[in-house]
Short mmCIF file of C-alpha atoms in Angstrom, two decimals:
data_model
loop_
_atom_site.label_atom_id
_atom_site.label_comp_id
_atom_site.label_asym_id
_atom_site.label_seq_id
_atom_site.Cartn_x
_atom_site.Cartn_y
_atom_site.Cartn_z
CA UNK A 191 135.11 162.75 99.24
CA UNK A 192 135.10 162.48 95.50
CA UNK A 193 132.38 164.86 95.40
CA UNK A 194 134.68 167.05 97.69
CA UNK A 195 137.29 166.82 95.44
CA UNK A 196 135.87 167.75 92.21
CA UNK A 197 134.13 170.58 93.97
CA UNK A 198 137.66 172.17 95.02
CA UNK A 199 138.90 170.89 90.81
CA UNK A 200 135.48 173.10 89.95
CA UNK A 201 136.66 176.05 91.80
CA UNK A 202 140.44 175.64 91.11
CA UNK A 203 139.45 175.76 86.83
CA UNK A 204 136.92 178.89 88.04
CA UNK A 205 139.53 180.97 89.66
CA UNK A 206 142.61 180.06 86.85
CA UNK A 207 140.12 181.40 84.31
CA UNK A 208 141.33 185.01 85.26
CA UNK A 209 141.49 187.48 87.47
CA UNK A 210 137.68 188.48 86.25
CA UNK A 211 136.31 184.96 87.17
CA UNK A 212 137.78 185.40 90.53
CA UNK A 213 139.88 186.82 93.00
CA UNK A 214 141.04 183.13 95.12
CA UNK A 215 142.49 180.69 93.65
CA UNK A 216 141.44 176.90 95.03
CA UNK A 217 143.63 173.97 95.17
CA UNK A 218 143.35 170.60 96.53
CA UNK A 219 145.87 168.39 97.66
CA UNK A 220 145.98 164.17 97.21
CA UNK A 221 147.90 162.87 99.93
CA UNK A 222 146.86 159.77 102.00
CA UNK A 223 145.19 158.38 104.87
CA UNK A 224 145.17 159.47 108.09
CA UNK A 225 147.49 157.22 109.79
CA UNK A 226 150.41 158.34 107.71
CA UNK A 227 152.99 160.81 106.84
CA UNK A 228 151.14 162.10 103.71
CA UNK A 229 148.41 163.80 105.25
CA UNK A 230 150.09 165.66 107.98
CA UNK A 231 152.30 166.89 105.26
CA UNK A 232 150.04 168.11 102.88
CA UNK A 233 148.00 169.44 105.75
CA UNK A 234 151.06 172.03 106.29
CA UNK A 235 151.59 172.20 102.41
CA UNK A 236 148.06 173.56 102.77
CA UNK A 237 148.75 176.00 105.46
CA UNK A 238 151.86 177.39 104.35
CA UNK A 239 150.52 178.29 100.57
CA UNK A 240 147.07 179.71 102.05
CA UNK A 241 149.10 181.81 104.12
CA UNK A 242 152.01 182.95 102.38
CA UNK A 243 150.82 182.98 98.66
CA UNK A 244 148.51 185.78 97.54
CA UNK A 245 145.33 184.54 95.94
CA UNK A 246 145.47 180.97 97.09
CA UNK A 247 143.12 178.26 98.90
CA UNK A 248 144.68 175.30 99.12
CA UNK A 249 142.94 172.21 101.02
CA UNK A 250 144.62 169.08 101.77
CA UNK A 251 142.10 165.70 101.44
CA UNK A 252 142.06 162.41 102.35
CA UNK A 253 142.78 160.01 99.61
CA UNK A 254 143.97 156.27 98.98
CA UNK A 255 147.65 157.70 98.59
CA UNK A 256 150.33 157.55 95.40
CA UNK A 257 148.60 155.66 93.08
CA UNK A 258 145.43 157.53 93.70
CA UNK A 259 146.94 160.70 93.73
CA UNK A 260 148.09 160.12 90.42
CA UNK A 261 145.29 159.67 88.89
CA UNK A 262 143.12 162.28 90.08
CA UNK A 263 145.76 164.64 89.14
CA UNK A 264 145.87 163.50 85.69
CA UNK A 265 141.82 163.72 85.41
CA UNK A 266 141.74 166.78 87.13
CA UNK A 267 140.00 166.27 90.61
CA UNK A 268 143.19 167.60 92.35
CA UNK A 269 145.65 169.80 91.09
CA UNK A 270 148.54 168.61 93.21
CA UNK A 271 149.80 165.18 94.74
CA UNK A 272 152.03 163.36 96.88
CA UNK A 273 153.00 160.53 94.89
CA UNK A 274 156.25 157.75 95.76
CA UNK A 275 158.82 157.76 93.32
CA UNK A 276 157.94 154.60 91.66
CA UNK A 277 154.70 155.24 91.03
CA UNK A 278 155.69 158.88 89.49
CA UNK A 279 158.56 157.16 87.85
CA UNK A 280 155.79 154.76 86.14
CA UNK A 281 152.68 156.55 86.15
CA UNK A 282 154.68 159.49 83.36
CA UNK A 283 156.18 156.94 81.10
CA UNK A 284 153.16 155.72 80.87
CA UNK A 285 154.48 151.82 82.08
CA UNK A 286 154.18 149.01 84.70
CA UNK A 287 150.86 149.45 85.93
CA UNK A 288 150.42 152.76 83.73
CA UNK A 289 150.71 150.90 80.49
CA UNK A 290 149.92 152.57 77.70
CA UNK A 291 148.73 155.48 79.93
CA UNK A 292 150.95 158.00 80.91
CA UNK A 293 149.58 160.17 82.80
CA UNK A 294 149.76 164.33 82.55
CA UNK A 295 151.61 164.88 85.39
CA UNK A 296 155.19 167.08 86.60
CA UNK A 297 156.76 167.52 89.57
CA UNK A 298 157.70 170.58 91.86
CA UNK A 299 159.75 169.09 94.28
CA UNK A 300 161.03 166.15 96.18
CA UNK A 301 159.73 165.76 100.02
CA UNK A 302 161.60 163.19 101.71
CA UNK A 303 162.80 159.07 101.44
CA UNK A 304 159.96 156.64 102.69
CA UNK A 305 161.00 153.63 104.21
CA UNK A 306 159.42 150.39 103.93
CA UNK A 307 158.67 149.49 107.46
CA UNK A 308 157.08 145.37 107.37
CA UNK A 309 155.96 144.92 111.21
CA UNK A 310 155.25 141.82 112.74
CA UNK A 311 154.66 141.22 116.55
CA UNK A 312 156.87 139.13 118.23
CA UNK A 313 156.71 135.08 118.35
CA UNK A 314 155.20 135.51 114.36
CA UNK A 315 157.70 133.51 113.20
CA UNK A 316 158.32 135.50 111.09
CA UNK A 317 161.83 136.65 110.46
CA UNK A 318 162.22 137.96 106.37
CA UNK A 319 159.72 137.84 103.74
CA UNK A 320 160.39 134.32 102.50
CA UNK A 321 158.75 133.39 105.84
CA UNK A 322 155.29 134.85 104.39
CA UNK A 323 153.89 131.19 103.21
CA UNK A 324 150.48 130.75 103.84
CA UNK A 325 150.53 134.00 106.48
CA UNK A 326 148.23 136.57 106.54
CA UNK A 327 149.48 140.05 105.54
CA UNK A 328 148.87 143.38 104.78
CA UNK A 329 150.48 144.94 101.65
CA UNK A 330 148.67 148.33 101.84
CA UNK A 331 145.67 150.04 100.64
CA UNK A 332 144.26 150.00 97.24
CA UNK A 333 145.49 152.53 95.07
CA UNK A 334 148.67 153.61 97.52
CA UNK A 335 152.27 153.39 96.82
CA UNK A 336 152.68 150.98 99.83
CA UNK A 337 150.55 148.16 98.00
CA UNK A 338 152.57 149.49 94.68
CA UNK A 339 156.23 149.18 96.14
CA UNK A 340 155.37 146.27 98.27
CA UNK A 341 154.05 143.96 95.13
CA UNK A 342 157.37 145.27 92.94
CA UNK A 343 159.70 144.04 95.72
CA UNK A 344 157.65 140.65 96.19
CA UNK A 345 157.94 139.72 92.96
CA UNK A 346 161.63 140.65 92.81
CA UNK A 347 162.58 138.16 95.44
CA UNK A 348 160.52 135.62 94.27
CA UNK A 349 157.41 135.75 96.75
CA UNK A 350 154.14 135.34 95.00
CA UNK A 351 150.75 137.31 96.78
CA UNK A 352 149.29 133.79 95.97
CA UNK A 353 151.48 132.28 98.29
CA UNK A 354 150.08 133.60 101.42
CA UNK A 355 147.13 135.45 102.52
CA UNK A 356 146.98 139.09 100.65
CA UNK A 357 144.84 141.75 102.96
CA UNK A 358 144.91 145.58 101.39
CA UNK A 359 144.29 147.39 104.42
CA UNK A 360 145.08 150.88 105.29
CA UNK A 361 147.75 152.01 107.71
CA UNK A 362 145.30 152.30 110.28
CA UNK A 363 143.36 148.95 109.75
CA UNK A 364 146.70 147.02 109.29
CA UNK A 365 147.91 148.74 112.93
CA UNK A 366 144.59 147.57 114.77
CA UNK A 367 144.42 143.97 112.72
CA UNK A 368 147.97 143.15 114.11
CA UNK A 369 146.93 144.39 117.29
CA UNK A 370 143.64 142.02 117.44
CA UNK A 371 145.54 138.60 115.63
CA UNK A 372 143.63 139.50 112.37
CA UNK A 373 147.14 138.93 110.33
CA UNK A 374 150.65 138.43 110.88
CA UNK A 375 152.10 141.27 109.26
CA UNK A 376 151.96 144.25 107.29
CA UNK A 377 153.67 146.84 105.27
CA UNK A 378 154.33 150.27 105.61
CA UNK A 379 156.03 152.71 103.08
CA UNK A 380 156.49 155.83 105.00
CA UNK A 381 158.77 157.85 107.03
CA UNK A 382 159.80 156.59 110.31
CA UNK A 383 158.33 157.18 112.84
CA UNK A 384 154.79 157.21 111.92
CA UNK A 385 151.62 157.56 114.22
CA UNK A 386 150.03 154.06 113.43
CA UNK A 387 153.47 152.13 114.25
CA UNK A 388 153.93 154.15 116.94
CA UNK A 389 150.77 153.62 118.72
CA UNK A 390 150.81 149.50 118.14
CA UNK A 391 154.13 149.40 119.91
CA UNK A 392 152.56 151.51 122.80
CA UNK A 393 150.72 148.36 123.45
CA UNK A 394 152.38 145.38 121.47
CA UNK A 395 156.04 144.43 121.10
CA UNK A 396 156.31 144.57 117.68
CA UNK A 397 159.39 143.67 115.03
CA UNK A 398 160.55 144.85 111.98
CA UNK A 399 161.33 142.61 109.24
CA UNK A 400 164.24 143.22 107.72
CA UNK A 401 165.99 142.31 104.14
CA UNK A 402 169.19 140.42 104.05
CA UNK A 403 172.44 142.46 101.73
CA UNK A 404 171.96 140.10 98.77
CA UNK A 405 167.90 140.87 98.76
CA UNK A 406 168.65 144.47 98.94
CA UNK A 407 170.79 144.68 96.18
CA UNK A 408 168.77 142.68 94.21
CA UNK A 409 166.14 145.14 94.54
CA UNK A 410 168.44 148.23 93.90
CA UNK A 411 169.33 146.49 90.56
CA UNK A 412 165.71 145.87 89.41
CA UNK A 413 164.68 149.02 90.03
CA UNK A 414 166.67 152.73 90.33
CA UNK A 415 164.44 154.30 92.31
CA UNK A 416 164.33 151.66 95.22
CA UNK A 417 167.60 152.27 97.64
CA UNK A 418 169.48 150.20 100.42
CA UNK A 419 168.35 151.78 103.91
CA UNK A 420 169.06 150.71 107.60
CA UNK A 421 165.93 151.87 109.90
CA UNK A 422 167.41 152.85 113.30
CA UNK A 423 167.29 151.33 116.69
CA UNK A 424 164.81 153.32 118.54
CA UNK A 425 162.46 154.87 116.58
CA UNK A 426 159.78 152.86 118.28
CA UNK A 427 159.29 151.09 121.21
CA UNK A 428 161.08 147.73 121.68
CA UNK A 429 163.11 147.83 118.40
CA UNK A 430 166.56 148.88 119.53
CA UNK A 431 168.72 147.56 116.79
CA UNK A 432 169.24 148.95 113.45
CA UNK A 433 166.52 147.09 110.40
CA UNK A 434 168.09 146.70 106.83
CA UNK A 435 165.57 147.72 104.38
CA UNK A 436 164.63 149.85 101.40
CA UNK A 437 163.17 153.29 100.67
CA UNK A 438 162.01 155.47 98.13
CA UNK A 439 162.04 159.64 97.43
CA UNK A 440 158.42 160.56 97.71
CA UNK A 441 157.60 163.73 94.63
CA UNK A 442 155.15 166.57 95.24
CA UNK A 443 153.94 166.36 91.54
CA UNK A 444 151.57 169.00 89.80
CA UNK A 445 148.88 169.12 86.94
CA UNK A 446 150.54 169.61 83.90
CA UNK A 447 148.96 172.48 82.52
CA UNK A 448 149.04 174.68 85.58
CA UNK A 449 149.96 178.21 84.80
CA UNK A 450 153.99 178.27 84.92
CA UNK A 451 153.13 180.97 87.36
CA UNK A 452 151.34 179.70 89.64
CA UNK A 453 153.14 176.68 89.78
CA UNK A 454 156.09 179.14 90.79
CA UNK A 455 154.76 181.07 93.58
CA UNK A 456 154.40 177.53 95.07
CA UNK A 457 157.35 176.19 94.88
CA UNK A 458 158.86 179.38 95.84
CA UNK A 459 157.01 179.60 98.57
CA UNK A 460 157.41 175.71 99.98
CA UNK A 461 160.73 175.98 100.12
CA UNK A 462 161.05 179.57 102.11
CA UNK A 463 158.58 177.73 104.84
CA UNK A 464 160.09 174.04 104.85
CA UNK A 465 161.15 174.92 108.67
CA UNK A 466 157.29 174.98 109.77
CA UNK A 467 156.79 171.39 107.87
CA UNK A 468 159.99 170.00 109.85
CA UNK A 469 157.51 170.93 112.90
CA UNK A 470 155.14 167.97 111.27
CA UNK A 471 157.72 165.80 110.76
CA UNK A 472 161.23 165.62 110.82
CA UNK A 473 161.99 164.01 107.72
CA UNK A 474 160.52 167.03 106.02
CA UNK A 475 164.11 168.39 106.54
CA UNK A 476 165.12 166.66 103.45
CA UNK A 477 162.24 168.56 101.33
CA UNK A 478 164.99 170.83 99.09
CA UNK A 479 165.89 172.42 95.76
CA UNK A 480 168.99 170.38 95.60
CA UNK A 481 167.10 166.91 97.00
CA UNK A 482 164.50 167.94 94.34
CA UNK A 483 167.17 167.80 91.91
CA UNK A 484 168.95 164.95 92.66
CA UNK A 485 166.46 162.93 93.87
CA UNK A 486 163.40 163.37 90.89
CA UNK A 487 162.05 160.56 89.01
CA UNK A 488 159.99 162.64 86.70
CA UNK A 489 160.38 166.12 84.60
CA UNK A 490 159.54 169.34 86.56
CA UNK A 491 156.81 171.36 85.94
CA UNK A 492 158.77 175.36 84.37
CA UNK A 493 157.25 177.03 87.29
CA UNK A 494 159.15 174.73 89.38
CA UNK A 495 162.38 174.71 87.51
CA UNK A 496 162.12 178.55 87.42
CA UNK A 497 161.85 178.50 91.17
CA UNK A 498 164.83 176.01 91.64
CA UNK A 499 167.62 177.66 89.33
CA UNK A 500 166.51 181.21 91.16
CA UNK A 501 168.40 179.46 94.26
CA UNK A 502 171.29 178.72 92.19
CA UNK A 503 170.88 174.90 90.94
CA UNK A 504 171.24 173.84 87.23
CA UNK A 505 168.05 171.73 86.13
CA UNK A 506 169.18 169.73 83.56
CA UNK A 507 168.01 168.68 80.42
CA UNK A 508 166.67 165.36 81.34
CA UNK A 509 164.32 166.96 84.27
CA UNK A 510 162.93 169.16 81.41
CA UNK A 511 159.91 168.96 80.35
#
C-alpha cells in the first residue's frame, strides 16, 4: 500500500511540474479503513474530482486513518487527508503527540462531526468508562484518530490504558472480537451509523456506553475541539434511547505547497457535488463553506479560502495561513 501510495505522490509531483510534464494530474487520498466512514467518503471525494475537475486523477486508499493521514501528507505520499479535528488541531502546532513537529499541512474544508460510539454487548457490565478495570478493550487502530481521541478522553477522566486490557484493533477487528468474546468493548470515532456497528447489532444486542453531564463537560473544558453530543435512539438495532457522548469536526486537510490553484478547483468543485456524497452518507450534509468556517481547527490552504469567500463567507484572519 505504501508502495501504492508513493507511486500516486510520484505521479502527483510529475504532473504539477507543468503542463509539459503532463496532461493528468494524480492525487491520492488518506482516509481509513474499510469498516468506516472515511473511506466511503473519500471514495466519492475521488469520484466527484475525477469527474468534474479537468486534468485530475484522484484515488482514494486505504490507510490507518487521522493520525496516519497526517503524516503521509506532511512527507508527501498523499496529497490530501481526512484527518479528526484533534489530531489536525495538534499535528499543525506542532504539539501533544506532534511535539516539536508540526507538520506541513492546511485544510480545505470541514466534512462532518464524528461521534465517539464505545459499544459493549449486553450483560458486560459495563455501564461508563470507569467500569473498564481490568476489561479488555479496543481503543482503535494504530495511527487513527479513534485511538488518538479515545486516549485524550481517558486520561481526562482519570482512566489509565494500564488499568485494563488495551487492544488497538481496527473497526473491523474490534466489530468481529466483540462478536467472538475476544474483549468487552471498543471504541469508535465516526459518524453514526457506520457499517461495522451496524452489522454486530444484526447479530448481537449491543450497548452504547455513554458519559455522564459532569464527564462531558469536563472533556469540553480540556479540550475545544471535543463537544457534548447525544447519539440517537435508533440508529442501530436494539439501542432505542438517546447515548450522551462526545464528537469531533473531522477536516479534509491538503499538502501545503499545493498550487493555490489547484487546491481551488477542488474545493470549488466538492462543494458544487456535496449532494452525491450525502448519497454515501448522510452526515456528509454537514460538509459546507460555512461548517468549514466555523468548524476548522487549522488555517486553510488560499486555494481553499479563495473558493470559500467566492460563496460569500469572510475567512478570517486567524484561519489564514
Amino acid at each position: 500500500m505504501r508502495k501504492k501510495a508513493a507511486l500516486w505522490a510520484l505521479c502527483a509531483a510529475v504532473a504539477l511540474a507543468g503542463p509539459a510534464a503532463a496532461r493528468t494530474t494524480f492525487i491520492s487520498i488518506g482516509t481509513g479503513g474499510t469498516g468506516g466512514v472515511y473511506y466511503p467518503y473519500g471514495g466519492g471525494l475521488a469520484e466527484i474530482w475525477s469527474k468534474y475537475v479537468p486534468g485530475v486523477k484522484a484515488v482514494a486508499e486505504v490507510t490507518g486513518a487521522s493520525v496516519e493521514n497526517v503524516k503521509l501528507a506532511h512527507k508527501g505520499e498523499t496529497v490530501i487527508g481526512e484527518v479528526m479535528g484533534d489530531v489536525a488541531y495538534q499535528a499543525y502546532r506542532g504539539i501533544g503527540k506532534f511535539q516539536g513537529k508540526p507538520q506541513k499541512i492546511l485544510a480545505m474544508a470541514c466534512m462532518y462531526p464524528n461521534v465517539l460510539q464505545i459499544v459493549t454487548l449486553k450483560g458486560s457490565g459495563i455501564q461508563n468508562v470507569t467500569d473498564f478495570k481490568g476489561k479488555r478493550v479496543s481503543i482503535g487502530a494504530p495511527g487513527s484518530g479513534t485511538a488518538f481521541m479515545a486516549e485524550l478522553v481517558l486520561k481526562t477522566l482519570g482512566v489509565p490504558l494500564d488499568s485494563f486490557n488495551v487492544f488497538r484493533l481496527s473497526f473491523n477487528e474490534t466489530a468481529n472480537a466483540l462478536r467472538d468474546g475476544t474483549i468487552d468493548a471498543g471504541f469508535w470515532v465516526v459518524a453514526p451509523g457506520t457499517s461495522s456497528i451496524m452489522d454486530l447489532a444484526t447479530t448481537h444486542d449491543i450497548e452504547i456506553v455513554g458519559f455522564t453531564p459532569e464527564q462531558q463537560k469536563k472533556v469540553e473544558q480540556a479540550y475545544d475541539y471535543y463537544s457534548a453530543w447525544t447519539l440517537e435512539g435508533g440508529v442501530y438495532r436494539g439501542v432505542d434511547q438517546p447515548v450522551p457522548t462526545l464528537s469531533v469536526w473531522n477536516v479534509i486537510i491538503c499538502q501545503r505547497d499545493l498550487p493555490e490553484d489547484l487546491v481551488y478547483q477542488l474545493t470549488k468543485t466538492l462543494f458544487e457535488h456535496t449532494d452525491y456524497l450525502e448519497q454515501i452518507h448522510p452526515f456528509a450534509k454537514y460538509t459546507t463553506p460555512e461548517n468549514a468556517v466555523g468548524k476548522s481547527p487549522i488555517p486553510f490552504h488560499p486555494g481553499a479560502i479563495r473558493a470559500i469567500e467566492e460563496k460569500g463567507i469572510k475567512v478570517p484572519a486567524k484561519l489564514r495561513p
